[in-house]
PDB file of C-alpha atoms in Angstrom:
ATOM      1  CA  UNK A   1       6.785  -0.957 -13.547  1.00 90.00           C
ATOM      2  CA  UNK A   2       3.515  -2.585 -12.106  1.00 91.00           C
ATOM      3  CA  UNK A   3       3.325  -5.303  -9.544  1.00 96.00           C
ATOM      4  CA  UNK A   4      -0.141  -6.808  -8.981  1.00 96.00           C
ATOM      5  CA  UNK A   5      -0.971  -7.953  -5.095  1.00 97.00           C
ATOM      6  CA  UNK A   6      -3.960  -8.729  -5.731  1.00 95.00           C
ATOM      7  CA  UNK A   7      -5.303 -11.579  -9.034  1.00 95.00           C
ATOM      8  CA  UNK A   8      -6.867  -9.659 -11.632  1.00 94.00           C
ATOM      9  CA  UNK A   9      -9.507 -11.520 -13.459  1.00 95.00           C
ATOM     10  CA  UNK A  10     -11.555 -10.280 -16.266  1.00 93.00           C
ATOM     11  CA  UNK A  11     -14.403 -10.073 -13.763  1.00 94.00           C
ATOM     12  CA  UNK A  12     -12.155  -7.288 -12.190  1.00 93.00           C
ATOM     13  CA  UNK A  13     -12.209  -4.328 -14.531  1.00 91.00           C
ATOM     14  CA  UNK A  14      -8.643  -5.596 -15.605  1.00 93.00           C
ATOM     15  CA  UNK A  15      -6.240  -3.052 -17.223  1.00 91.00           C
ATOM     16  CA  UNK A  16      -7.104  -2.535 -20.966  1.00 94.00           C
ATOM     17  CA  UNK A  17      -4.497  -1.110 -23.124  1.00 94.00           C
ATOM     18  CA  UNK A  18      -4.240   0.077 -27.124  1.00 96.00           C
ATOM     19  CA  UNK A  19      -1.025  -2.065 -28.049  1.00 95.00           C
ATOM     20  CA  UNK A  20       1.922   0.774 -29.754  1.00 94.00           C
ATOM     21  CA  UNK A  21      -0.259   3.837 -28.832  1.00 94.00           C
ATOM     22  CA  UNK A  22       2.658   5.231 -27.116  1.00 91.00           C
ATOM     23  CA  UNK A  23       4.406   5.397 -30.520  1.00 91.00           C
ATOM     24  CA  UNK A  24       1.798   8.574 -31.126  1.00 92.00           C
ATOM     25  CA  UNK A  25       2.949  10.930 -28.682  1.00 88.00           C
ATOM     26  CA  UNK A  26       0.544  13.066 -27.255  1.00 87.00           C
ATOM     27  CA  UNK A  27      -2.928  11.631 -28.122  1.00 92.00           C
ATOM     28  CA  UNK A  28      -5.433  14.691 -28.248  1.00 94.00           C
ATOM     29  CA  UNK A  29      -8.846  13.579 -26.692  1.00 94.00           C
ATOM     30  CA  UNK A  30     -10.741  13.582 -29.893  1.00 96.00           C
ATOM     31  CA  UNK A  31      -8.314  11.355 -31.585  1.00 96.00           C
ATOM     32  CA  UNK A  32      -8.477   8.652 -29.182  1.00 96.00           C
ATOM     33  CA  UNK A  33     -11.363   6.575 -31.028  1.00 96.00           C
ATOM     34  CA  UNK A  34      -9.277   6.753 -34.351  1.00 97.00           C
ATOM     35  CA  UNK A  35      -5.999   5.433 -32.341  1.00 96.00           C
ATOM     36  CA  UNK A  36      -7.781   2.950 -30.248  1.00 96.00           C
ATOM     37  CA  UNK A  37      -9.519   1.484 -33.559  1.00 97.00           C
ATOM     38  CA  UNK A  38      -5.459   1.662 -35.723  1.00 97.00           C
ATOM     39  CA  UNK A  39      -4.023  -0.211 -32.888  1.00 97.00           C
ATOM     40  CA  UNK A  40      -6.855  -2.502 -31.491  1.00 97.00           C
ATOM     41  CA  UNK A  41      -7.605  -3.208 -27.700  1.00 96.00           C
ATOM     42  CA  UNK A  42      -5.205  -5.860 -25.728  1.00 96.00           C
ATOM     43  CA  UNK A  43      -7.022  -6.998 -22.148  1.00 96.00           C
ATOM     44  CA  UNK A  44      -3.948  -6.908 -19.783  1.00 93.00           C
ATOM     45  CA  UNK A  45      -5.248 -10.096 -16.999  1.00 96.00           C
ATOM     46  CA  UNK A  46      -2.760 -10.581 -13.998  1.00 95.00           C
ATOM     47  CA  UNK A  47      -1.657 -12.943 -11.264  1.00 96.00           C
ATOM     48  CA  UNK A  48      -0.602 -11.623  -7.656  1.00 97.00           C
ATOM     49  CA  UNK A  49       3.146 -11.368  -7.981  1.00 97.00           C
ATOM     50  CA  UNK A  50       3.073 -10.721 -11.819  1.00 97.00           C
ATOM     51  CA  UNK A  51       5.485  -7.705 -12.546  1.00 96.00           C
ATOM     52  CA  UNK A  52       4.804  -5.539 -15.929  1.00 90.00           C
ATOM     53  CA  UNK A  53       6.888  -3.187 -17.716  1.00 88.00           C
ATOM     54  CA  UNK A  54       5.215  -1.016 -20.280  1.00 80.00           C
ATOM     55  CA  UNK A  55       5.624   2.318 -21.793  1.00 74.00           C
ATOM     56  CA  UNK A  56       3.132   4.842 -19.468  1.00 75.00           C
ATOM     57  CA  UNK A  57       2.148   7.218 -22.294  1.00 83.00           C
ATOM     58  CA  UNK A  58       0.325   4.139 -23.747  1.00 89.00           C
ATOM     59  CA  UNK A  59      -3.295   4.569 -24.108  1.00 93.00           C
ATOM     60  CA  UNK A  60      -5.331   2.469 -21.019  1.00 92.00           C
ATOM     61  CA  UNK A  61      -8.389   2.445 -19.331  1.00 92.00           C
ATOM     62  CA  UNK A  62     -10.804   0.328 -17.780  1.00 91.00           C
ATOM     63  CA  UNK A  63     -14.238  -0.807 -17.827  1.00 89.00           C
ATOM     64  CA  UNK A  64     -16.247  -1.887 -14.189  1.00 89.00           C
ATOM     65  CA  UNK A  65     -16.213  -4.586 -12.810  1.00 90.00           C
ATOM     66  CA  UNK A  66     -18.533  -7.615 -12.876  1.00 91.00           C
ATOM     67  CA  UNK A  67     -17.568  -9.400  -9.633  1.00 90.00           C
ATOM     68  CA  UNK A  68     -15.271  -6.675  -8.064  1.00 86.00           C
ATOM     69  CA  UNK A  69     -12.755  -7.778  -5.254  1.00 90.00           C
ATOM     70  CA  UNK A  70      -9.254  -5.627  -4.717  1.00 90.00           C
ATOM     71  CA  UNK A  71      -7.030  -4.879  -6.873  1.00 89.00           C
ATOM     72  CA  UNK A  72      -3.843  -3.801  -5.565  1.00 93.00           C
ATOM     73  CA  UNK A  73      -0.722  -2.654  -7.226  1.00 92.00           C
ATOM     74  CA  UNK A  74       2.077  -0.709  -6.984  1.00 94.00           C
ATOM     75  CA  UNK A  75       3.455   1.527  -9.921  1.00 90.00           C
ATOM     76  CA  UNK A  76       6.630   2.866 -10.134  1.00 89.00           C
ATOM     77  CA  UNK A  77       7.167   5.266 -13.309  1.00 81.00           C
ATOM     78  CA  UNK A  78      11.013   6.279 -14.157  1.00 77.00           C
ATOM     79  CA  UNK A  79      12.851   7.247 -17.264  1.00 70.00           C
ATOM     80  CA  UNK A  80      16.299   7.457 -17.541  1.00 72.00           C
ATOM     81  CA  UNK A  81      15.839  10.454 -20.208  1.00 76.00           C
ATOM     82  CA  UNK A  82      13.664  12.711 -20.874  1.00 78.00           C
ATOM     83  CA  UNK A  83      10.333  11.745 -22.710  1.00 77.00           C
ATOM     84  CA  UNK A  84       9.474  11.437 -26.617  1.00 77.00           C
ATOM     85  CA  UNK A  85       7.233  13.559 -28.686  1.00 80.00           C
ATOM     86  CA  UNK A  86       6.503  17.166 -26.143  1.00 81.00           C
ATOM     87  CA  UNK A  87       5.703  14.880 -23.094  1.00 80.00           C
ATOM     88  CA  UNK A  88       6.413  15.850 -19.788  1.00 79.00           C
ATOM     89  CA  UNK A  89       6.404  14.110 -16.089  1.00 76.00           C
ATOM     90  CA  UNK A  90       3.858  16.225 -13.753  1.00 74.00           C
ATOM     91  CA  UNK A  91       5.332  17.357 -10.552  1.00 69.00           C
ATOM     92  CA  UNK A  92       8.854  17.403 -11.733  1.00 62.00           C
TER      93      UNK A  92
END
């Protein structure tokens, strides 16, 4: 779960995300280019109080800002089993 604070423009290196990538597993770094391009590139723009819920495993990134202000939010990650395909939560 993500809750934005803070308006997140597309002047504010908003969250960019590869729509199903989390459907892959684990993505090995030289097969990123070849996923990204299969499932495209979704720009994820936000309103303070807006509230997500996405898979985490998806593929995301972001690229700098052109007018950068904050950009606040708080993430909560929980699964209620364990997770698909070999992946595992770090510091568990």
């Amino acid at each position: 779960m993500r809750a934005h604070l803070d308006d997140v423009p597309s002047s504010n290196a908003p969250l960019l995300i590869a729509p199903g990538s989390h459907t892959f597993g684990r993505i090995a770094v030289e097969d990123v280019d070849q996923v990204v391009k299969q499932c495209g590139t979704a720009t994820c723009l936000a309103e303070a109080g807006d509230v997500w819920l996405y898979a985490t495993p998806i593929l995301h990134a972001s690229e700098a800002a052109t007018d950068p202000t904050s950009r606040r939010v708080l993430q909560v990650d929980f699964a209620a089993e364990a997770l698909p395909h070999g992946l595992e939560w770090l510091g568990v």
